Amino acid sequence: MAANFLHGVETIEIDKGPRPIRGVKTAVVGLVGTAPIFAVDGTLATVNEPVLVLSDRDAAQYFGPQMEGFTIPQALDAIFDQGRGIAIVVNVFDPDEHSTAQPEAAKSFASNDRLTLDHQGVFNLVVKSSDGNTTHELGVDYEIDPVAGIVTRLVGGAIAASASVLVAYDYADLEKVQPSDIIGTVDVAGNRTGLQAFQDTYNDMGFFAKILIAPVYGTLNAVATELNVMASKLRAVALVDAPIGTTFAEAIAGRGPNGSINFNYSGERMVLCYPHLKVYDIATDEERLEPFSQRLAGVICAVDNDRGYWWSPSNNEIKGITGVERKLSAMINDPTTEVNLLNENGIVTLFNSFGTGLRTWGNRSAAWPTVTHPKNFINVRRTADVIHESIEYSMLQFIDRPINQALIDDIKESVNAFMRTLIGRGALIDGKCIYDPAKNEPTQLALGHLVFDIEFMPPTPAERITFESFINIEMLRQLGGGQ
C-alpha cells in the first residue's frame, strides 16, 4: 500500500531479471621485494605500501633503476619484457632500517672531478671541507649518483679541483632485510606490511593480484610457505624458485621429505620453478642469473591478455633471456628427458631443443602428482578462481532482497548467462547454475539462506598426444591398379 495519498498517476521502477556478471582481473602480478627508493623522487618513494605499476616508466619512476641486490626493478623488467600485464608492488626496503652508517673519512676528487665512495646505494651524504669547517651544498658544489656511489664536483662551486674533503653517509645494507620483512605483519596501528599488504588492494584498487612472486626471497622455505598461504587468501597462484645452484637431482629430491630445497609442497596454488635464467646485464656488460618466477609471471600475464586465462602458460617462448643456469635434456617424444621428469614431479621448467627457442614447459602445480583432480592443472585452477570470484562479487546487488521465485530466477539466470559467455569464448566446455529445492529446506529459507549448485568444466591442456600406428598389408592391394 502506498505511504501517501495520491489522486493521479505514478511510476514505480522495479528491478527484475538477470544481471551481467563482470569477470575479475587475472593478469595482475603481486610483487614483494626490495627497491633502491633512495634513487627516486622522495615524494614517490614508498615502504610497505602497494603501488600499481602499469609500465616500465612507472617502474622506473616509483622503484628506481636496476641495481645489484635489489629485486623489484629486475623483476618488473622481466615482467614487462613479456609484453603484457600489470603489477601491484610492495617494497620492504626501508633506508631507516636497512642501512649502515659510514663514519666520516677523508677522500679526494680525481682529475676528472669525480670521487668514488667505498659503497654503492648511498644516501644522506654529507660533504665537508678537509678542515671540517664548511659543509658543501648538494646541487651547488657537487652532485651524487646514489646508485653507483660517485660524487661529482661542480665547476664554479666551493670545492677546488682535486680537493680533499670529508665524507660521511649511509649506504644500503640488504643483509639487514630479513624474511620477516618480506612476509610482513600487521602493526599496532592496523597497517599491513610486506606480503600481507596485498590483502588491502581490493579496497584500494578494486582487484587483487592473481600471480604472487617474491623473487630471490621465495627460495626460502619461510617465504614460500607464506606465499602459499597468501595465494589461498587471494585466490591466486604463487610462483617460487629453487635456489641458485640447485642440481637436477636436488630439484627432484626437493619434492620429498628428505630434500634440501623449498619444493616440498602439494598445494594446487603453488607453482615450482626451475632453473634460474640467464639475462644480459647492461650495467655490467655481463650475463647474470635471475629467478625464473618473474619471467613466468610475465608470460602468464601475456597469455591471459592475448589468449585467455583458461589457456595453459606452458609452451610459450620467454623473451629477454640469453640462456639457462643449467642445461636440461629436452625431446618432445622422449619420456626420459630431464624436462619431462621435472614435469612428472610437478615442477615447471624450460624446454630448449633444436629450433624451439627457450619455452615455458609444464602445466601442473605442486599438487601433482599427489592430486589427480583436474585442478592440478594451473589453468583449470585459475579458471575456477575467476568463476567463483566473479559470481561472488556480482551477488552484492541481490543480497538482502526478499526471497521469492523472482529472486531465485534472477540469480540463476545471471550465473547461467555468465557461463554461456565463457562457453562461447572457449573458457568452458560446459557450465550451469542449478537451484535444487532439496538443498533449500523451508527451515533454511526461513533463515534467509539460499543454496545454488554451480557445475562447470574448463578445457584441460593437450599435455599428451598419442598416435596409434598400424601397418596394414591390405593397402598392398592398390598396387597394379587393384582395388
Coordinates of C-alpha atoms in Angstrom, one line a residue:
M1 CA 0.0 0.0 0.0
A2 CA 1.3 3.5 -0.9
A3 CA 2.5 5.5 2.0
N4 CA 0.9 8.8 0.8
F5 CA -2.5 9.7 -0.8
L6 CA -2.3 10.3 -4.5
H7 CA -5.1 11.4 -6.8
G8 CA -3.2 10.9 -10.1
V9 CA -0.6 8.6 -11.8
E10 CA 2.8 7.4 -10.6
T11 CA 5.5 5.1 -11.9
I12 CA 7.5 2.7 -9.7
E13 CA 10.7 1.2 -11.1
I14 CA 11.1 -2.4 -10.3
D15 CA 14.5 -4.1 -10.9
K16 CA 14.0 -7.7 -12.1
G17 CA 15.7 -10.1 -14.4
P18 CA 19.3 -11.3 -14.7
R19 CA 22.3 -9.0 -14.1
P20 CA 25.5 -9.2 -16.2
I21 CA 28.5 -10.6 -14.3
R22 CA 31.8 -8.9 -14.8
G23 CA 34.9 -11.1 -14.8
V24 CA 37.7 -10.2 -12.4
K25 CA 41.2 -9.2 -13.5
T26 CA 43.7 -12.0 -13.8
A27 CA 46.8 -10.6 -15.4
V28 CA 47.9 -8.9 -12.2
V29 CA 51.3 -9.8 -10.6
G30 CA 51.7 -9.2 -6.9
L31 CA 55.4 -8.5 -6.4
V32 CA 57.1 -8.1 -3.0
G33 CA 60.8 -7.3 -2.7
T34 CA 63.4 -4.5 -2.4
A35 CA 63.9 -1.4 -4.4
P36 CA 66.5 1.4 -4.3
I37 CA 64.0 4.1 -3.4
F38 CA 66.8 6.5 -2.4
A39 CA 67.3 6.9 -6.1
V40 CA 63.7 8.1 -6.9
D41 CA 61.8 11.3 -6.2
G42 CA 61.3 11.4 -2.4
T43 CA 57.6 12.1 -2.8
L44 CA 57.2 8.9 -4.8
A45 CA 59.2 6.6 -2.6
T46 CA 57.1 4.1 -0.6
V47 CA 57.8 1.4 2.0
N48 CA 55.3 -1.3 2.7
E49 CA 52.6 0.3 0.5
P50 CA 51.0 -1.4 -2.5
V51 CA 51.8 0.6 -5.7
L52 CA 50.1 -0.1 -9.0
V53 CA 52.6 -0.3 -11.9
L54 CA 51.3 -0.3 -15.4
S55 CA 54.5 0.2 -17.5
D56 CA 58.3 0.3 -17.4
R57 CA 58.0 4.1 -17.0
D58 CA 56.0 3.6 -13.8
A59 CA 58.6 1.0 -12.7
A60 CA 61.5 3.5 -13.0
Q61 CA 59.5 6.4 -11.5
Y62 CA 58.4 4.6 -8.4
F63 CA 61.2 2.0 -7.8
G64 CA 64.3 3.2 -9.4
P65 CA 66.9 1.7 -11.7
Q66 CA 68.1 -1.9 -11.8
M67 CA 70.8 -2.3 -9.1
E68 CA 72.6 -5.3 -7.9
G69 CA 70.9 -6.9 -4.9
F70 CA 67.6 -5.1 -5.3
T71 CA 64.8 -7.4 -6.6
I72 CA 61.9 -5.2 -7.7
P73 CA 63.4 -3.3 -10.6
Q74 CA 64.8 -6.5 -12.2
A75 CA 61.5 -8.3 -11.6
L76 CA 59.5 -5.5 -13.3
D77 CA 61.8 -5.5 -16.2
A78 CA 61.3 -9.3 -16.6
I79 CA 57.5 -9.0 -16.4
F80 CA 57.3 -6.1 -18.9
D81 CA 59.7 -7.9 -21.3
Q82 CA 56.9 -10.3 -22.0
G83 CA 54.7 -7.5 -23.3
R84 CA 51.6 -7.5 -21.2
G85 CA 50.3 -7.3 -17.6
I86 CA 50.3 -5.0 -14.6
A87 CA 51.8 -5.3 -11.2
I88 CA 51.0 -4.4 -7.6
V89 CA 54.3 -3.9 -6.0
V90 CA 55.3 -3.7 -2.3
N91 CA 58.8 -2.5 -1.4
V92 CA 60.0 -3.5 2.0
F93 CA 63.4 -1.9 1.8
D94 CA 63.4 0.9 4.4
P95 CA 66.5 3.2 4.3
D96 CA 65.9 4.0 8.0
E97 CA 66.2 0.3 9.0
H98 CA 68.2 -1.4 6.3
S99 CA 71.3 0.7 6.1
T100 CA 74.7 1.1 7.7
A101 CA 76.4 4.4 8.6
Q102 CA 79.8 5.1 7.1
P103 CA 81.9 7.2 9.5
E104 CA 83.4 10.4 8.3
A105 CA 86.6 9.8 6.3
A106 CA 88.9 11.8 4.1
K107 CA 88.5 11.4 0.3
S108 CA 90.0 13.2 -2.7
F109 CA 88.5 14.1 -6.1
A110 CA 90.3 12.7 -9.1
S111 CA 91.4 14.8 -12.0
N112 CA 88.1 14.0 -13.7
D113 CA 86.3 15.8 -10.8
R114 CA 84.9 12.5 -9.5
L115 CA 85.2 10.9 -6.2
T116 CA 84.2 7.2 -5.8
L117 CA 82.8 6.2 -2.4
D118 CA 83.5 2.9 -0.8
H119 CA 79.9 1.7 -1.2
Q120 CA 77.0 1.8 -3.7
G121 CA 73.5 2.7 -2.8
V122 CA 74.4 5.9 -1.0
F123 CA 72.1 8.4 0.8
N124 CA 72.2 11.0 3.5
L125 CA 75.6 12.1 2.1
V126 CA 77.4 14.9 3.9
V127 CA 80.5 16.5 2.3
K128 CA 82.7 18.9 4.3
S129 CA 85.9 20.8 3.6
S130 CA 89.1 19.0 4.8
D131 CA 89.2 21.0 8.0
G132 CA 85.5 20.2 8.7
N133 CA 84.5 23.9 8.9
T134 CA 82.5 24.1 5.7
T135 CA 79.6 21.9 4.7
H136 CA 79.2 21.8 1.0
E137 CA 75.9 22.0 -0.7
L138 CA 74.3 19.4 -2.9
G139 CA 73.4 20.8 -6.4
V140 CA 75.7 23.8 -5.9
D141 CA 79.1 22.3 -5.0
Y142 CA 78.6 18.7 -6.0
E143 CA 76.2 16.1 -7.4
I144 CA 75.8 12.5 -6.3
D145 CA 75.0 9.3 -8.2
P146 CA 73.5 7.3 -5.3
V147 CA 73.3 4.1 -7.2
A148 CA 77.0 4.0 -8.2
G149 CA 78.2 5.9 -5.2
I150 CA 80.0 8.5 -7.2
V151 CA 80.3 12.2 -6.2
T152 CA 81.0 14.7 -9.0
R153 CA 82.5 18.2 -8.2
L154 CA 80.6 21.0 -9.9
V155 CA 82.6 23.7 -11.6
G156 CA 82.0 27.1 -10.0
G157 CA 81.2 25.6 -6.6
A158 CA 83.2 25.9 -3.4
I159 CA 85.1 22.7 -3.9
A160 CA 88.5 23.2 -5.6
A161 CA 89.8 20.8 -8.3
S162 CA 91.4 17.7 -6.9
A163 CA 90.4 18.8 -3.4
S164 CA 90.4 16.6 -0.4
V165 CA 87.1 16.5 1.5
L166 CA 85.5 14.7 4.5
V167 CA 82.6 12.5 3.6
A168 CA 80.0 10.6 5.7
Y169 CA 77.0 8.8 4.5
D170 CA 74.6 5.9 4.9
Y171 CA 74.6 3.0 2.5
A172 CA 72.0 0.3 1.7
D173 CA 72.7 -2.8 3.6
L174 CA 70.5 -5.5 2.1
E175 CA 71.8 -8.1 4.5
K176 CA 69.6 -6.4 7.1
V177 CA 66.4 -7.3 5.1
Q178 CA 65.0 -10.4 6.8
P179 CA 62.5 -13.0 5.6
S180 CA 60.1 -11.5 8.2
D181 CA 60.2 -8.2 6.3
I182 CA 59.1 -9.9 3.1
I183 CA 56.4 -12.0 4.9
G184 CA 55.2 -8.9 6.7
T185 CA 52.8 -8.4 9.6
V186 CA 50.1 -6.2 11.0
D187 CA 51.4 -3.4 13.2
V188 CA 49.7 -2.0 16.3
A189 CA 48.1 0.7 14.2
G190 CA 46.5 -2.0 11.9
N191 CA 48.8 -1.3 9.0
R192 CA 49.8 -4.4 7.0
T193 CA 53.4 -4.7 5.8
G194 CA 55.2 -6.9 3.3
L195 CA 53.2 -9.7 1.7
Q196 CA 50.3 -9.0 4.0
A197 CA 49.7 -5.6 2.3
F198 CA 48.2 -7.4 -0.7
Q199 CA 45.1 -8.0 1.4
D200 CA 44.3 -4.3 1.3
T201 CA 44.4 -3.9 -2.5
Y202 CA 40.8 -4.8 -3.3
N203 CA 39.5 -1.9 -1.1
D204 CA 42.2 0.4 -2.6
M205 CA 42.2 -0.6 -6.2
G206 CA 39.2 -2.8 -6.8
F207 CA 41.1 -6.1 -7.5
F208 CA 43.6 -8.5 -6.0
A209 CA 46.9 -9.7 -7.5
K210 CA 46.5 -13.2 -9.0
I211 CA 50.1 -14.2 -9.6
L212 CA 52.3 -13.8 -6.5
I213 CA 56.1 -13.7 -6.6
A214 CA 58.9 -12.7 -4.2
P215 CA 62.0 -13.2 -6.4
V216 CA 65.2 -14.3 -4.6
Y217 CA 63.4 -14.4 -1.2
G218 CA 60.9 -17.1 -2.5
T219 CA 63.7 -19.6 -2.4
L220 CA 63.5 -19.6 1.4
N221 CA 61.0 -22.1 2.9
A222 CA 59.7 -19.5 5.3
V223 CA 58.7 -17.1 2.5
A224 CA 57.5 -19.8 0.2
T225 CA 55.2 -21.1 2.9
E226 CA 53.6 -17.7 3.4
L227 CA 53.3 -17.2 -0.4
N228 CA 51.2 -20.3 -0.4
V229 CA 49.1 -19.0 2.5
M230 CA 48.5 -15.7 0.8
A231 CA 47.7 -17.3 -2.5
S232 CA 44.8 -19.2 -0.8
K233 CA 43.5 -15.9 0.7
L234 CA 43.6 -14.1 -2.6
R235 CA 42.6 -17.0 -4.9
A236 CA 45.9 -16.5 -6.6
V237 CA 48.8 -18.7 -7.6
A238 CA 52.3 -18.4 -6.0
L239 CA 55.4 -18.9 -8.1
V240 CA 58.6 -20.0 -6.2
D241 CA 62.1 -20.8 -7.4
A242 CA 64.7 -23.3 -6.4
P243 CA 67.8 -21.7 -5.0
I244 CA 70.6 -20.8 -7.4
G245 CA 73.0 -23.8 -7.9
T246 CA 70.3 -26.4 -7.4
T247 CA 71.1 -29.5 -9.5
F248 CA 68.5 -31.5 -11.4
A249 CA 68.7 -34.3 -8.8
E250 CA 68.3 -31.9 -5.9
A251 CA 65.2 -30.4 -7.6
I252 CA 63.6 -33.8 -7.8
A253 CA 64.6 -34.7 -4.3
G254 CA 63.2 -31.4 -3.1
R255 CA 59.7 -32.8 -3.7
G256 CA 60.2 -35.2 -0.9
P257 CA 60.7 -35.0 2.9
N258 CA 64.5 -35.6 2.6
G259 CA 65.0 -32.8 0.1
S260 CA 67.1 -29.8 1.0
I261 CA 65.2 -27.1 -1.0
N262 CA 61.9 -25.4 -0.9
F263 CA 59.9 -27.7 -3.1
N264 CA 58.2 -30.0 -0.6
Y265 CA 54.6 -28.7 -1.2
S266 CA 51.4 -30.2 -2.6
G267 CA 49.3 -27.1 -2.8
E268 CA 47.3 -26.5 -6.0
R269 CA 48.2 -22.8 -5.9
M270 CA 52.0 -23.4 -5.7
V271 CA 53.9 -23.4 -8.9
L272 CA 57.5 -24.7 -8.6
C273 CA 60.0 -23.1 -11.0
Y274 CA 63.4 -24.5 -12.0
P275 CA 66.1 -23.5 -13.0
H276 CA 67.2 -19.8 -12.9
L277 CA 67.6 -17.9 -16.2
K278 CA 70.5 -16.0 -17.8
V279 CA 70.0 -12.4 -18.7
Y280 CA 72.4 -9.8 -20.2
D281 CA 73.0 -7.0 -17.7
I282 CA 73.7 -3.7 -19.5
A283 CA 75.2 -2.2 -16.3
T284 CA 78.0 -4.7 -16.1
D285 CA 78.1 -5.9 -19.7
E286 CA 77.9 -9.5 -18.4
E287 CA 75.3 -12.2 -18.0
R288 CA 73.7 -12.6 -14.7
L289 CA 71.2 -15.1 -13.2
E290 CA 67.7 -14.2 -12.3
P291 CA 64.7 -16.1 -10.9
F292 CA 62.5 -18.0 -13.4
S293 CA 59.4 -17.0 -11.5
Q294 CA 59.4 -13.3 -12.6
R295 CA 59.6 -14.2 -16.3
L296 CA 57.0 -16.9 -15.9
A297 CA 54.7 -14.3 -14.2
G298 CA 55.1 -12.1 -17.2
V299 CA 54.3 -15.0 -19.6
I300 CA 51.1 -15.8 -17.7
C301 CA 50.0 -12.2 -18.0
A302 CA 50.7 -12.2 -21.7
V303 CA 48.8 -15.4 -22.2
D304 CA 45.9 -14.1 -20.2
N305 CA 45.7 -10.9 -22.3
D306 CA 46.4 -12.4 -25.7
R307 CA 44.5 -15.8 -25.4
G308 CA 42.7 -16.0 -22.1
Y309 CA 43.2 -17.2 -18.6
W310 CA 41.9 -20.6 -19.5
W311 CA 45.0 -21.3 -21.6
S312 CA 47.9 -23.0 -20.0
P313 CA 51.1 -20.9 -19.6
S314 CA 53.2 -23.9 -20.9
N315 CA 54.8 -24.0 -24.3
N316 CA 55.3 -20.2 -24.7
E317 CA 58.5 -18.5 -25.6
I318 CA 60.2 -16.5 -22.9
K319 CA 61.5 -13.1 -24.0
G320 CA 64.6 -11.2 -22.8
I321 CA 66.8 -14.2 -21.8
T322 CA 70.0 -15.5 -23.2
G323 CA 70.1 -18.9 -21.7
V324 CA 69.5 -21.0 -18.6
E325 CA 71.5 -21.7 -15.5
R326 CA 71.7 -25.4 -16.1
K327 CA 71.2 -27.2 -19.4
L328 CA 68.4 -29.8 -19.4
S329 CA 67.8 -32.5 -21.9
A330 CA 64.6 -32.0 -23.9
M331 CA 62.9 -34.1 -26.5
I332 CA 59.2 -33.9 -27.3
N333 CA 58.9 -37.7 -27.8
D334 CA 61.2 -39.0 -25.0
P335 CA 59.7 -39.5 -21.6
T336 CA 63.2 -40.0 -20.0
T337 CA 64.4 -36.4 -20.7
E338 CA 65.1 -34.2 -17.7
V339 CA 62.4 -31.7 -18.6
N340 CA 59.8 -34.5 -18.7
L341 CA 60.9 -35.9 -15.4
L342 CA 60.6 -32.4 -13.8
N343 CA 57.1 -32.1 -15.2
E344 CA 56.3 -35.6 -14.0
N345 CA 57.1 -34.4 -10.5
G346 CA 55.1 -31.2 -10.5
I347 CA 57.9 -28.8 -11.5
V348 CA 57.6 -26.2 -14.2
T349 CA 60.8 -25.8 -16.3
L350 CA 62.0 -24.7 -19.7
F351 CA 62.1 -26.6 -23.0
N352 CA 65.0 -25.9 -25.2
S353 CA 65.6 -28.1 -28.2
F354 CA 66.7 -27.6 -31.8
G355 CA 65.0 -24.6 -33.3
T356 CA 62.5 -24.2 -30.4
G357 CA 63.9 -21.3 -28.5
L358 CA 63.5 -21.2 -24.7
R359 CA 60.0 -22.1 -23.8
T360 CA 58.0 -22.5 -20.6
W361 CA 57.3 -26.2 -20.1
G362 CA 54.8 -27.6 -17.6
N363 CA 51.1 -27.4 -17.0
R364 CA 50.8 -28.6 -13.4
S365 CA 51.1 -27.1 -9.9
A366 CA 52.8 -28.6 -6.9
A367 CA 49.6 -30.6 -6.3
W368 CA 50.7 -33.1 -8.9
P369 CA 51.3 -36.0 -8.6
T370 CA 49.6 -36.2 -5.2
V371 CA 46.3 -34.7 -6.5
T372 CA 45.0 -36.1 -9.8
H373 CA 41.9 -33.9 -9.9
P374 CA 42.0 -31.6 -13.0
K375 CA 42.5 -28.7 -10.5
N376 CA 46.2 -29.6 -10.5
F377 CA 46.4 -28.0 -14.0
I378 CA 47.4 -24.4 -13.4
N379 CA 44.9 -23.0 -16.0
V380 CA 42.0 -25.1 -14.5
R381 CA 42.7 -23.8 -11.0
R382 CA 42.8 -20.2 -12.2
T383 CA 39.7 -20.6 -14.4
A384 CA 37.8 -21.9 -11.4
D385 CA 39.0 -18.9 -9.3
V386 CA 37.8 -16.4 -11.9
I387 CA 34.3 -18.0 -12.0
H388 CA 33.9 -18.2 -8.2
E389 CA 35.1 -14.7 -7.5
S390 CA 33.3 -13.1 -10.4
I391 CA 30.0 -14.6 -9.3
E392 CA 30.5 -13.7 -5.7
Y393 CA 31.2 -10.1 -6.4
S394 CA 28.2 -9.8 -8.6
M395 CA 25.9 -11.1 -5.9
L396 CA 26.1 -7.9 -3.9
Q397 CA 23.1 -6.5 -5.9
F398 CA 21.0 -9.4 -4.8
I399 CA 21.9 -9.6 -1.1
D400 CA 19.0 -8.8 1.3
R401 CA 16.3 -8.8 -1.4
P402 CA 13.2 -10.7 -0.5
I403 CA 13.5 -14.4 -1.1
N404 CA 10.9 -15.3 -3.8
Q405 CA 10.8 -17.1 -7.1
A406 CA 11.8 -14.0 -8.9
L407 CA 15.0 -13.7 -6.9
I408 CA 15.8 -17.3 -7.5
D409 CA 15.3 -17.0 -11.2
D410 CA 17.3 -13.7 -11.4
I411 CA 20.3 -15.2 -9.6
K412 CA 20.2 -18.5 -11.6
E413 CA 19.9 -16.8 -15.0
S414 CA 22.6 -14.2 -14.2
V415 CA 25.1 -17.0 -13.5
N416 CA 23.9 -19.1 -16.5
A417 CA 24.3 -16.1 -18.8
F418 CA 27.9 -15.7 -17.5
M419 CA 28.5 -19.4 -18.1
R420 CA 27.2 -19.2 -21.6
T421 CA 29.5 -16.3 -22.3
L422 CA 32.5 -18.3 -21.0
I423 CA 31.5 -21.3 -23.1
G424 CA 31.3 -19.0 -26.2
R425 CA 34.8 -17.7 -25.5
G426 CA 36.2 -21.2 -25.1
A427 CA 36.9 -20.8 -21.4
L428 CA 34.5 -23.6 -20.5
I429 CA 33.4 -26.9 -22.2
D430 CA 30.1 -26.5 -20.4
G431 CA 28.6 -25.0 -17.2
K432 CA 25.4 -24.2 -15.5
C433 CA 23.8 -23.0 -12.3
I434 CA 21.0 -25.0 -10.7
Y435 CA 18.6 -24.3 -7.9
D436 CA 17.9 -27.6 -6.1
P437 CA 14.8 -27.5 -3.9
A438 CA 16.1 -30.5 -1.9
K439 CA 19.0 -28.3 -0.7
N440 CA 16.8 -25.4 0.2
E441 CA 14.5 -26.7 3.0
P442 CA 11.9 -24.3 4.4
T443 CA 13.7 -24.0 7.7
Q444 CA 16.8 -22.9 5.8
L445 CA 15.0 -20.4 3.6
A446 CA 13.3 -19.0 6.8
L447 CA 16.8 -18.2 8.0
G448 CA 17.5 -16.2 4.8
H449 CA 19.9 -18.8 3.3
L450 CA 19.8 -19.7 -0.4
V451 CA 21.9 -22.5 -1.9
F452 CA 22.7 -22.9 -5.6
D453 CA 24.8 -25.5 -7.4
I454 CA 27.4 -24.5 -9.9
E455 CA 28.8 -27.1 -12.4
F456 CA 31.4 -26.3 -15.0
M457 CA 34.4 -27.8 -16.8
P458 CA 37.3 -25.8 -18.1
P459 CA 39.3 -27.3 -21.0
T460 CA 42.3 -29.2 -19.9
P461 CA 45.6 -28.7 -21.8
A462 CA 46.6 -31.2 -24.5
E463 CA 49.5 -32.3 -22.5
R464 CA 49.9 -35.6 -24.3
I465 CA 49.1 -36.5 -27.8
T466 CA 49.3 -40.2 -28.9
F467 CA 49.1 -41.6 -32.4
E468 CA 48.3 -45.3 -32.8
S469 CA 50.1 -46.6 -35.9
F470 CA 49.2 -49.6 -37.9
I471 CA 50.9 -51.3 -40.9
N472 CA 48.1 -52.5 -43.0
I473 CA 49.1 -55.1 -45.6
E474 CA 45.7 -54.7 -47.2
M475 CA 46.9 -51.5 -48.6
L476 CA 49.2 -53.5 -50.9
R477 CA 46.1 -54.4 -53.0
Q478 CA 46.3 -51.0 -54.5
L479 CA 49.4 -52.0 -56.5
G480 CA 48.9 -52.7 -60.1
G481 CA 45.6 -50.9 -60.2
G482 CA 44.0 -53.4 -57.8
Q483 CA 41.0 -52.4 -55.7

